[in-house]
PDB file of N, CA and C in Angstrom:
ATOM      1  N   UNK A   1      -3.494  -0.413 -11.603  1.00  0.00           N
ATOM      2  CA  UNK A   1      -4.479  -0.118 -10.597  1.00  0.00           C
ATOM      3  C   UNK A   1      -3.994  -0.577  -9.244  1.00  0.00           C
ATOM      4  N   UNK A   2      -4.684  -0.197  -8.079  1.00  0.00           N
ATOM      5  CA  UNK A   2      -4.298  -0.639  -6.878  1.00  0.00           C
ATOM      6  C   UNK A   2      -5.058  -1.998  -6.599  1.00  0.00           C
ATOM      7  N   UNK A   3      -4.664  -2.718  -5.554  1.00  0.00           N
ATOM      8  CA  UNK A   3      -5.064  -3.799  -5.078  1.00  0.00           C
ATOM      9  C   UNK A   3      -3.778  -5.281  -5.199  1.00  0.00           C
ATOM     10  N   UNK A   4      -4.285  -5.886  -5.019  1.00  0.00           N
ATOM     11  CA  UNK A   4      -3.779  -7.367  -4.968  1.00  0.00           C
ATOM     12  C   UNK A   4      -2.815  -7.418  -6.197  1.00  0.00           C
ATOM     13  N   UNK A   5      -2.117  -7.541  -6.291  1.00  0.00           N
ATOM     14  CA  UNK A   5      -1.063  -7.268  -7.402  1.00  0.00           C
ATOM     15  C   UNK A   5      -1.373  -6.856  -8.783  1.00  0.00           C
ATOM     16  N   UNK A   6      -1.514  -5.298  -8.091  1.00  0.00           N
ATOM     17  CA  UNK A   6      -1.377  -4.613  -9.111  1.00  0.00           C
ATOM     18  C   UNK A   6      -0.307  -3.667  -9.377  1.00  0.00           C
ATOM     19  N   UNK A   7      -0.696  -3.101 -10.552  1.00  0.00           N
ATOM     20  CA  UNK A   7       0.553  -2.358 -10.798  1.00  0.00           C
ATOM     21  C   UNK A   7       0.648  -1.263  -9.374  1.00  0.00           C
ATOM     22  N   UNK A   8       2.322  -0.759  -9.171  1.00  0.00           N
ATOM     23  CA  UNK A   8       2.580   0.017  -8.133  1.00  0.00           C
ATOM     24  C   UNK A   8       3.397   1.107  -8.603  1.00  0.00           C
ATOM     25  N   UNK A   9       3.693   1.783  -8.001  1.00  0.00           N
ATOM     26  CA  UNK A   9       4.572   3.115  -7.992  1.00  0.00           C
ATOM     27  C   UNK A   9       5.547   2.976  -8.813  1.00  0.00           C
ATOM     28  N   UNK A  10       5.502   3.819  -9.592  1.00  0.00           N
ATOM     29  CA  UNK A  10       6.290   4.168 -10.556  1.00  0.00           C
ATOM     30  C   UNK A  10       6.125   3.091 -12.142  1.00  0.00           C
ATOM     31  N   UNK A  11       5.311   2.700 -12.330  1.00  0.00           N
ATOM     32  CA  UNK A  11       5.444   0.917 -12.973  1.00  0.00           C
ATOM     33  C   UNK A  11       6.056  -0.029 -12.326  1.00  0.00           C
ATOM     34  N   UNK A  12       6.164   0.181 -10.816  1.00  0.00           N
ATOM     35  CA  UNK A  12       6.943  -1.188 -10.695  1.00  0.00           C
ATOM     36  C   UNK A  12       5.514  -2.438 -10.029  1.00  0.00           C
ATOM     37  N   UNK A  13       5.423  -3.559 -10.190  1.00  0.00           N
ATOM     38  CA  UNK A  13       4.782  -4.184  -9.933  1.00  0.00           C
ATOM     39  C   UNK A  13       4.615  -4.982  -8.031  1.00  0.00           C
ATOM     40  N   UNK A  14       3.791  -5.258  -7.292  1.00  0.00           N
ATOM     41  CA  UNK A  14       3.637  -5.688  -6.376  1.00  0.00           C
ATOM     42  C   UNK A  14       2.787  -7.214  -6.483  1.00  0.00           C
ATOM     43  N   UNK A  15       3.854  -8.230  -6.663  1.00  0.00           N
ATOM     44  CA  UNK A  15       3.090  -9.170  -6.994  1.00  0.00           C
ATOM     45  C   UNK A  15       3.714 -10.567  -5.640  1.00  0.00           C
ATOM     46  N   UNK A  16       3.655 -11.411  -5.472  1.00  0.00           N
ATOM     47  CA  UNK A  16       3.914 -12.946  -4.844  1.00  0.00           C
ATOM     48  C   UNK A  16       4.785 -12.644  -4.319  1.00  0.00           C
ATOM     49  N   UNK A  17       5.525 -12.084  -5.526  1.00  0.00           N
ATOM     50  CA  UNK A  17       7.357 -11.744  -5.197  1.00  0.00           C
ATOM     51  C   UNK A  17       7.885 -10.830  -3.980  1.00  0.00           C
ATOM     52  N   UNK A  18       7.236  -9.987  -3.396  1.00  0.00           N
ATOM     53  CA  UNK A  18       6.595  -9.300  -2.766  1.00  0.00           C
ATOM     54  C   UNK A  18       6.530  -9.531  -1.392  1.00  0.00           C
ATOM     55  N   UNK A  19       5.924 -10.462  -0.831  1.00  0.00           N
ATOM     56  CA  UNK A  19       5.549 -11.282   0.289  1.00  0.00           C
ATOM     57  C   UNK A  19       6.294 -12.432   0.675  1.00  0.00           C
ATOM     58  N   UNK A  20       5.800 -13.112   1.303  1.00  0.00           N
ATOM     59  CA  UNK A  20       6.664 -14.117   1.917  1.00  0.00           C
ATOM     60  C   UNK A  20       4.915 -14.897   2.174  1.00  0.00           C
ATOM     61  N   UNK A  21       4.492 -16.263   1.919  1.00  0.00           N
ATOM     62  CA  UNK A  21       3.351 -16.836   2.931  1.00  0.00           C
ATOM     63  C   UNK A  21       3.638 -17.060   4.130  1.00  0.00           C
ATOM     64  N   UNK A  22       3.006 -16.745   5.296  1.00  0.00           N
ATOM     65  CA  UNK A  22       2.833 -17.399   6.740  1.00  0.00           C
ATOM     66  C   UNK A  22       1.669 -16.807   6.624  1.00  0.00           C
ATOM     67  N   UNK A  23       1.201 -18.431   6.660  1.00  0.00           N
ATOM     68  CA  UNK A  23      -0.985 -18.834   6.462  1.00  0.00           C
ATOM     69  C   UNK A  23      -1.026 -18.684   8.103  1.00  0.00           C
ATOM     70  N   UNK A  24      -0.639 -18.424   8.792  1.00  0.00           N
ATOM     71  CA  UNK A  24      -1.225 -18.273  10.488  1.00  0.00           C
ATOM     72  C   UNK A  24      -1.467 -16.971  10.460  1.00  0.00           C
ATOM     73  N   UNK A  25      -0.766 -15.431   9.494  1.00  0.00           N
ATOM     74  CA  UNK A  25      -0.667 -14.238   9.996  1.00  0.00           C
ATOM     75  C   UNK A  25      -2.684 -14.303   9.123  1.00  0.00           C
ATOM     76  N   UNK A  26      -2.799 -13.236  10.311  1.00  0.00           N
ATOM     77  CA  UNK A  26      -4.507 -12.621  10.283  1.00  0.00           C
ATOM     78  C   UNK A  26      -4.231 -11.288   9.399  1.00  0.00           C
ATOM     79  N   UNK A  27      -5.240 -10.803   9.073  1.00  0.00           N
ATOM     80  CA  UNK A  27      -5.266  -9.581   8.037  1.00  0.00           C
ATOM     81  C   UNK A  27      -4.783  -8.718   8.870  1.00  0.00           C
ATOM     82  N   UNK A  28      -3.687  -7.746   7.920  1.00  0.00           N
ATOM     83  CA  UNK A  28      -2.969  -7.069   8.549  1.00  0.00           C
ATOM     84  C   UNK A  28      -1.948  -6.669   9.804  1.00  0.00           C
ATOM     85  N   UNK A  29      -1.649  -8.157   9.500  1.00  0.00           N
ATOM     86  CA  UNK A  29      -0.789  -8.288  10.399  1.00  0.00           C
ATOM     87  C   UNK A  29       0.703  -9.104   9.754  1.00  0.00           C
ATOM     88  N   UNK A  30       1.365  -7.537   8.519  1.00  0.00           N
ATOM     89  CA  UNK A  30       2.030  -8.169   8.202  1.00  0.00           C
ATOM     90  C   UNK A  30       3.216  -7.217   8.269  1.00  0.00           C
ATOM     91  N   UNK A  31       4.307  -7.603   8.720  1.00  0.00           N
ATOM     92  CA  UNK A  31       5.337  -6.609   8.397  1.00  0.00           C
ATOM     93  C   UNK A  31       6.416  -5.877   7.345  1.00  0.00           C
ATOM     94  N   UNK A  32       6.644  -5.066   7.374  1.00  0.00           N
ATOM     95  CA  UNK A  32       7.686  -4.576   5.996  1.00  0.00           C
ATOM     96  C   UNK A  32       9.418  -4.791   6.657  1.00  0.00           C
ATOM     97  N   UNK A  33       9.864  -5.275   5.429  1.00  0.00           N
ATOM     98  CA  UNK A  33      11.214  -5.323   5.452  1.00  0.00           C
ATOM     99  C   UNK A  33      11.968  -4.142   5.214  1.00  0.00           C
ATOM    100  N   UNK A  34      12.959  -3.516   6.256  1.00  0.00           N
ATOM    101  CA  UNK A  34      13.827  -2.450   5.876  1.00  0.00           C
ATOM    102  C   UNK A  34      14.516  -2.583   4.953  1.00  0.00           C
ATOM    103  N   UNK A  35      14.777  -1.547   4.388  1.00  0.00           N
ATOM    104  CA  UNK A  35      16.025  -1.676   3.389  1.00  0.00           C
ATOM    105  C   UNK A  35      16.749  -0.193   3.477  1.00  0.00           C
ATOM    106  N   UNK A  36      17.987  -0.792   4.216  1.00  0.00           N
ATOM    107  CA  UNK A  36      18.989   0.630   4.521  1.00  0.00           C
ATOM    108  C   UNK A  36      17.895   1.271   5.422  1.00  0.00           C
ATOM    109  N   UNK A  37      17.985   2.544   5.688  1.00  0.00           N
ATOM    110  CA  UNK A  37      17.013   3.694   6.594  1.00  0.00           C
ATOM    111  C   UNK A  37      15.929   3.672   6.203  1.00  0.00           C
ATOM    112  N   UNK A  38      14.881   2.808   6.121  1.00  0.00           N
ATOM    113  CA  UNK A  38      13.773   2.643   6.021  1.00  0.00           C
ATOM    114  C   UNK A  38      12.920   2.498   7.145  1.00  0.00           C
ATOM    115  N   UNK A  39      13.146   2.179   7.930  1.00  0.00           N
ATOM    116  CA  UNK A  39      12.491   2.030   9.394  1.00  0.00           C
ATOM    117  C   UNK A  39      11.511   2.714   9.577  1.00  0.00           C
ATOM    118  N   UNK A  40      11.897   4.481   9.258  1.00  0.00           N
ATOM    119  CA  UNK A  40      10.775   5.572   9.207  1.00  0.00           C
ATOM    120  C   UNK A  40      10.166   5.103   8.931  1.00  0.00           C
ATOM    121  N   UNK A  41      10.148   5.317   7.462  1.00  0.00           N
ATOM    122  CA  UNK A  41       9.396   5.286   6.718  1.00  0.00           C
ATOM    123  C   UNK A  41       7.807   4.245   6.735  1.00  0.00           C
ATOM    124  N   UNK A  42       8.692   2.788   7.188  1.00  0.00           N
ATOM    125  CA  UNK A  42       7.900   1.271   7.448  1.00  0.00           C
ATOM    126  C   UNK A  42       6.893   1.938   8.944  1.00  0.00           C
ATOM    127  N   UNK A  43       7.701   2.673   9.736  1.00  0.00           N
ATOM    128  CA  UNK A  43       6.499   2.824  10.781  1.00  0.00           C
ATOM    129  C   UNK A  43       5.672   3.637  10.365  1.00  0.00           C
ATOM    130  N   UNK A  44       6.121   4.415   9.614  1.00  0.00           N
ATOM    131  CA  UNK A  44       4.846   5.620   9.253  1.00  0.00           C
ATOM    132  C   UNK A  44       3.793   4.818   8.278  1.00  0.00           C
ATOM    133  N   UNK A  45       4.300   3.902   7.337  1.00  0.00           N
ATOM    134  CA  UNK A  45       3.183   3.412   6.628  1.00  0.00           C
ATOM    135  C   UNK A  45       2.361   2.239   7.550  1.00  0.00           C
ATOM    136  N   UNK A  46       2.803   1.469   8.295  1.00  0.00           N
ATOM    137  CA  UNK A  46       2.268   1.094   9.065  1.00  0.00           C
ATOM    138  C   UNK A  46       0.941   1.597  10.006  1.00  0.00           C
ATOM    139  N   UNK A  47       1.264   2.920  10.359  1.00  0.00           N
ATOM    140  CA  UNK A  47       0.033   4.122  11.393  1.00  0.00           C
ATOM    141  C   UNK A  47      -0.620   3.917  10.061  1.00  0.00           C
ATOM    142  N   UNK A  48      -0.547   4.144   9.027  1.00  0.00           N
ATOM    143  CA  UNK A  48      -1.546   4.779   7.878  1.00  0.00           C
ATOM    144  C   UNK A  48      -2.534   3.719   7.612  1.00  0.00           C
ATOM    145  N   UNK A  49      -1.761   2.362   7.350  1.00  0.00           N
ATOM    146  CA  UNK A  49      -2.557   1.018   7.223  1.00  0.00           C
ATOM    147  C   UNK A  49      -3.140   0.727   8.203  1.00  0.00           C
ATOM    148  N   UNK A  50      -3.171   0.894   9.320  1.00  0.00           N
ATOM    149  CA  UNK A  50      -3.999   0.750  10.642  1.00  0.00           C
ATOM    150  C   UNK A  50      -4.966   1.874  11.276  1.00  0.00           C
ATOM    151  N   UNK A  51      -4.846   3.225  10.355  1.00  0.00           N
ATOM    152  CA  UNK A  51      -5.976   4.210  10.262  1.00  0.00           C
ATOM    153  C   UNK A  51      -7.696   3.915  10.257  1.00  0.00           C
ATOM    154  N   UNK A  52      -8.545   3.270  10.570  1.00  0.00           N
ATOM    155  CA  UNK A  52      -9.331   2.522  10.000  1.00  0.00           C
ATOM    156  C   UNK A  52      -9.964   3.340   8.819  1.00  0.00           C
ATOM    157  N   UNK A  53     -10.516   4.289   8.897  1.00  0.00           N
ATOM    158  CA  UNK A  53     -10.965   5.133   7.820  1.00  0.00           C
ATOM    159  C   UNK A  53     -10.359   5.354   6.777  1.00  0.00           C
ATOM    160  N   UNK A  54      -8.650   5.581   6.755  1.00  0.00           N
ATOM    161  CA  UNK A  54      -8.148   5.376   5.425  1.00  0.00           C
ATOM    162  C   UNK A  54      -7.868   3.833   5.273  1.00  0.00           C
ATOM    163  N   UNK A  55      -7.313   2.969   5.916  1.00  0.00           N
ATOM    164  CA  UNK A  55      -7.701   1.505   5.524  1.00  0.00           C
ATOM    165  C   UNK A  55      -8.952   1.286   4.855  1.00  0.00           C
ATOM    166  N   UNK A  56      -9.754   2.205   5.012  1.00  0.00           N
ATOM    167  CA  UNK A  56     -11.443   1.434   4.304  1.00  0.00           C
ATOM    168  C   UNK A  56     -11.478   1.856   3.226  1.00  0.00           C
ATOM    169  N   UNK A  57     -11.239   3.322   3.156  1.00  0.00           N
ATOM    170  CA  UNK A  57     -11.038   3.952   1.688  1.00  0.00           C
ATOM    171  C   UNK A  57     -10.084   3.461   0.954  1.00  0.00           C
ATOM    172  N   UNK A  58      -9.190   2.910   1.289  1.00  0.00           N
ATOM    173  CA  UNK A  58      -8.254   2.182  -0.187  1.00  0.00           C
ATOM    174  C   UNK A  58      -8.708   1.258  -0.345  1.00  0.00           C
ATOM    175  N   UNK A  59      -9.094   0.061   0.715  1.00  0.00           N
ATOM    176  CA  UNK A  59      -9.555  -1.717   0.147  1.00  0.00           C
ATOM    177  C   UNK A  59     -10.529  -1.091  -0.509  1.00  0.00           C
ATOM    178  N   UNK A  60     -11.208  -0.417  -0.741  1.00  0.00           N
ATOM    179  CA  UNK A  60     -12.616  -0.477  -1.483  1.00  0.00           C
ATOM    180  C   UNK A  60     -12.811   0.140  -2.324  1.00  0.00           C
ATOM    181  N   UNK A  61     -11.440   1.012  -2.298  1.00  0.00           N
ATOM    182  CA  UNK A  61     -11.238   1.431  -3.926  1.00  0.00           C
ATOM    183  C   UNK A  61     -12.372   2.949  -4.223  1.00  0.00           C
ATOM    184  N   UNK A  62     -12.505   3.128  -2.402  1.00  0.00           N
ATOM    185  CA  UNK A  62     -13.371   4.742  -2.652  1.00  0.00           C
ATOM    186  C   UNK A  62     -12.399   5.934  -3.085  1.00  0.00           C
ATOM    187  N   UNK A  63     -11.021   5.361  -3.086  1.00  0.00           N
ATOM    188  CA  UNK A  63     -10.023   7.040  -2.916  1.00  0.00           C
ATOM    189  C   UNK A  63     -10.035   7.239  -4.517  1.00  0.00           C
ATOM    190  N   UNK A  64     -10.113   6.326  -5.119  1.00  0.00           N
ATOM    191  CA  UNK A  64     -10.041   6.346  -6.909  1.00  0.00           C
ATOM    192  C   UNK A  64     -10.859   7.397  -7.526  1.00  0.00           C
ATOM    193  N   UNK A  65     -11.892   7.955  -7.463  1.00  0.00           N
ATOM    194  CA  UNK A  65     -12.606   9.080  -7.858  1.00  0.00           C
ATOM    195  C   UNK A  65     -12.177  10.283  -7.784  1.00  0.00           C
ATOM    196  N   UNK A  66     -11.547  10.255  -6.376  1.00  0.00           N
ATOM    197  CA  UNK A  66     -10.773  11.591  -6.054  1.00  0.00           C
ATOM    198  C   UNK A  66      -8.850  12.090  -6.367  1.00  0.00           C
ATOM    199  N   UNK A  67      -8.569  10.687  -7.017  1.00  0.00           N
ATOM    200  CA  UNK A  67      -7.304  10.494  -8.305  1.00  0.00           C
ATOM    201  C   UNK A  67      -7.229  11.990  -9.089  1.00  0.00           C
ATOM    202  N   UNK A  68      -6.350  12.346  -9.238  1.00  0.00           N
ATOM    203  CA  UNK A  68      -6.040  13.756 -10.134  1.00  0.00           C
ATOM    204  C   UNK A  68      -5.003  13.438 -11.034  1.00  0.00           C
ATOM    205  N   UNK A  69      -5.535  12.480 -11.917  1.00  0.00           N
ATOM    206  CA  UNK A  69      -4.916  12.328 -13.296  1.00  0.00           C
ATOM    207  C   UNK A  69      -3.897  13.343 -13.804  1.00  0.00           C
ATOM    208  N   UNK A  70      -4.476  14.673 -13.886  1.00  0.00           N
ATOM    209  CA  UNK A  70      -4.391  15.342 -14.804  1.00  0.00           C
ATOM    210  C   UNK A  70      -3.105  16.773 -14.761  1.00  0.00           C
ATOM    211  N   UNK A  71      -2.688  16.853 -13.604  1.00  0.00           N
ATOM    212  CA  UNK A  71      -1.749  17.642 -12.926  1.00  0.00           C
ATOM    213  C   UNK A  71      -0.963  17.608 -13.425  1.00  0.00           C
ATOM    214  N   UNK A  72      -0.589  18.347 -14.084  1.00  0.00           N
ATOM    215  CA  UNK A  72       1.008  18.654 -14.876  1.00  0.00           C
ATOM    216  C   UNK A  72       2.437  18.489 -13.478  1.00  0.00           C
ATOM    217  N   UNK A  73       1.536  18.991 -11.887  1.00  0.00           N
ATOM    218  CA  UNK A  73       3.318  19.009 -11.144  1.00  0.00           C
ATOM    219  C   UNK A  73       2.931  17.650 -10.211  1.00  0.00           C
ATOM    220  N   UNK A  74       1.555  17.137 -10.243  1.00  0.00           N
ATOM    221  CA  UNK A  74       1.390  15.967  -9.652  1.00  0.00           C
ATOM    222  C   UNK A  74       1.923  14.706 -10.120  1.00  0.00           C
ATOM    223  N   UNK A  75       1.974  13.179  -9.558  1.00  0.00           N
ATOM    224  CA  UNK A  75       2.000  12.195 -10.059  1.00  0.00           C
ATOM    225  C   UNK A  75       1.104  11.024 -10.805  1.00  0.00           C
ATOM    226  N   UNK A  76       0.143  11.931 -11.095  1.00  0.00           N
ATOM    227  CA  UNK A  76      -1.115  11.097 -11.817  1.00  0.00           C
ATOM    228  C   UNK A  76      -1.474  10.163 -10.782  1.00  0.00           C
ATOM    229  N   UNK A  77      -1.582  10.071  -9.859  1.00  0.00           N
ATOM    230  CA  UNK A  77      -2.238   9.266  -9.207  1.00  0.00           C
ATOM    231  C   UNK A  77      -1.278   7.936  -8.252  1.00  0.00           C
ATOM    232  N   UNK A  78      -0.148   7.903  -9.112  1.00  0.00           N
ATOM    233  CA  UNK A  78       0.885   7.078  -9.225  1.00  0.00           C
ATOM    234  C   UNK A  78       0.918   6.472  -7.651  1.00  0.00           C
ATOM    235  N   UNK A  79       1.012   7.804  -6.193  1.00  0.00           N
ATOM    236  CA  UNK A  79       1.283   7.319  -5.335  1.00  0.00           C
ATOM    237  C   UNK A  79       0.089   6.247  -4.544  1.00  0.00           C
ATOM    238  N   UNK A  80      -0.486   7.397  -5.148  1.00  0.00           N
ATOM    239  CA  UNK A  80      -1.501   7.034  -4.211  1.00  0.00           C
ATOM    240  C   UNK A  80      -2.191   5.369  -4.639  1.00  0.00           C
ATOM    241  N   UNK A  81      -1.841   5.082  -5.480  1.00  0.00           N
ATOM    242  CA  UNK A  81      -2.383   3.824  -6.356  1.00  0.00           C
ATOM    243  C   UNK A  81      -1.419   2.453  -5.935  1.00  0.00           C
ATOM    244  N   UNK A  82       0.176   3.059  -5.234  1.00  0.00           N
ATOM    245  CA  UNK A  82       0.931   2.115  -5.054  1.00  0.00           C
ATOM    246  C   UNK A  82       0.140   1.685  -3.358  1.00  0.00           C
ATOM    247  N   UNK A  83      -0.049   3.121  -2.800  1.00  0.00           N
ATOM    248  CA  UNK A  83      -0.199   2.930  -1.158  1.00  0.00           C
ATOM    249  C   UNK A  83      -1.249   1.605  -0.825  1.00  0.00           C
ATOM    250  N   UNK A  84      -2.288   2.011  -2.209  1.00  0.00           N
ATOM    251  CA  UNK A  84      -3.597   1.137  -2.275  1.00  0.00           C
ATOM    252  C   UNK A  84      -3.263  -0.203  -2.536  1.00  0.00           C
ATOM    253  N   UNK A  85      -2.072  -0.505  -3.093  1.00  0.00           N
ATOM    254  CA  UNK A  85      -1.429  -1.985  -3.772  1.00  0.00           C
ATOM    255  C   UNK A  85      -1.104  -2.468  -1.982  1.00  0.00           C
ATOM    256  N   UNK A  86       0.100  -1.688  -1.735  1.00  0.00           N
ATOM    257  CA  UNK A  86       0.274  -2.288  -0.743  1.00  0.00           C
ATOM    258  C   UNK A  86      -1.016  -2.393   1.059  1.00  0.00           C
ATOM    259  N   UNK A  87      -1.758  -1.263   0.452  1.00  0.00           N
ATOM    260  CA  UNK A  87      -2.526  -1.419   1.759  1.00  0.00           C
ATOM    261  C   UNK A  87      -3.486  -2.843   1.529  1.00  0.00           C
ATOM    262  N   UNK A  88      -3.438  -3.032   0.241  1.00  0.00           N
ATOM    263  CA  UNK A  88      -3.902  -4.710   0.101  1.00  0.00           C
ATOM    264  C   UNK A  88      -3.472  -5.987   0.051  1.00  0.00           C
ATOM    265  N   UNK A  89      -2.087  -5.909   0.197  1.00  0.00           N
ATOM    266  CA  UNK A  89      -1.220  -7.073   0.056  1.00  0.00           C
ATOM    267  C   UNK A  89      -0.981  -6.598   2.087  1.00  0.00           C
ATOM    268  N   UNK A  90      -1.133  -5.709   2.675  1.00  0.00           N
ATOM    269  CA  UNK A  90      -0.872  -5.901   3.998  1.00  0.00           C
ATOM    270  C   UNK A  90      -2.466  -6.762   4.425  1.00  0.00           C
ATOM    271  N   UNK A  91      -3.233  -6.108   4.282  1.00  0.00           N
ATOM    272  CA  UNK A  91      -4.455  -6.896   4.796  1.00  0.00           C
ATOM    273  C   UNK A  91      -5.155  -8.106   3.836  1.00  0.00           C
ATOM    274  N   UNK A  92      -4.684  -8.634   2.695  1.00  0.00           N
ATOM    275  CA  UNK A  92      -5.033  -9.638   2.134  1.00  0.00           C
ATOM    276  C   UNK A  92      -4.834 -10.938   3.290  1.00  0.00           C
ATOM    277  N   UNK A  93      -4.225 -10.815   4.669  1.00  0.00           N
ATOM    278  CA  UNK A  93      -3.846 -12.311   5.547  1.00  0.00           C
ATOM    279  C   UNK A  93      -2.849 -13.137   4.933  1.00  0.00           C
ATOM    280  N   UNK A  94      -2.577 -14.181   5.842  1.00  0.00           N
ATOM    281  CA  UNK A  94      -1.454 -14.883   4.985  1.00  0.00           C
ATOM    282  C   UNK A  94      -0.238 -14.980   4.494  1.00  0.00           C
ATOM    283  N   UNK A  95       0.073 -12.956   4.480  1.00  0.00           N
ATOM    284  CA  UNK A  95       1.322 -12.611   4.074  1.00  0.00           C
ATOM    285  C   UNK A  95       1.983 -12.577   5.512  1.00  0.00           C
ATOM    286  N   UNK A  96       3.727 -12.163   5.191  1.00  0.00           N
ATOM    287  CA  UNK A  96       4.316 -11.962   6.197  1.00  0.00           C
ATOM    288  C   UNK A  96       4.884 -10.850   6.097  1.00  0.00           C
TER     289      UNK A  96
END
């Protein structure tokens, strides 16, 4: 499921390991580490986590109803369940 370390994309897990603590950072105010050409990518998820309307719909776990399990060319939900992991480990505070 999404949230606070839960399972993420693909089975891979988003847990402690994950983060770094700095107890001064405020919710959502945390950054992603590149890896190789990632940069895009980190700014684009960044706009998305600072969307307020889709920020509200993942912490609260409203996008889950509208999940499409069932799609033979989709990913069961897969992505969208990781975005929700991490859109909660960005605004959980604390992280870095």
């Amino acid at each position: 499921g999404s949230g606070f370390g839960g399972s993420g994309l693909f089975g891979r897990s988003f847990t402690e390991d994950s983060t770094f603590a700095a107890a001064t950072r405020a919710p959502g105010l945390a950054g992603l580490g590149n890896l190789g050409n990632t940069c895009f990518m980190n700014s684009s998820l960044q706009c998305l986590a600072h969307t307020v309307p889709l920020m509200r719909c993942f912490l609260t776990g409203a996008h889950a109803p509208d999940l499409n399990r069932t799609n033979p060319l989709g990913m069961k939900g897969e992505l969208a369940e990781g975005f929700g992991a991490l859109m909660g480990l960005l605004w959980q505070g604390g992280v870095g």
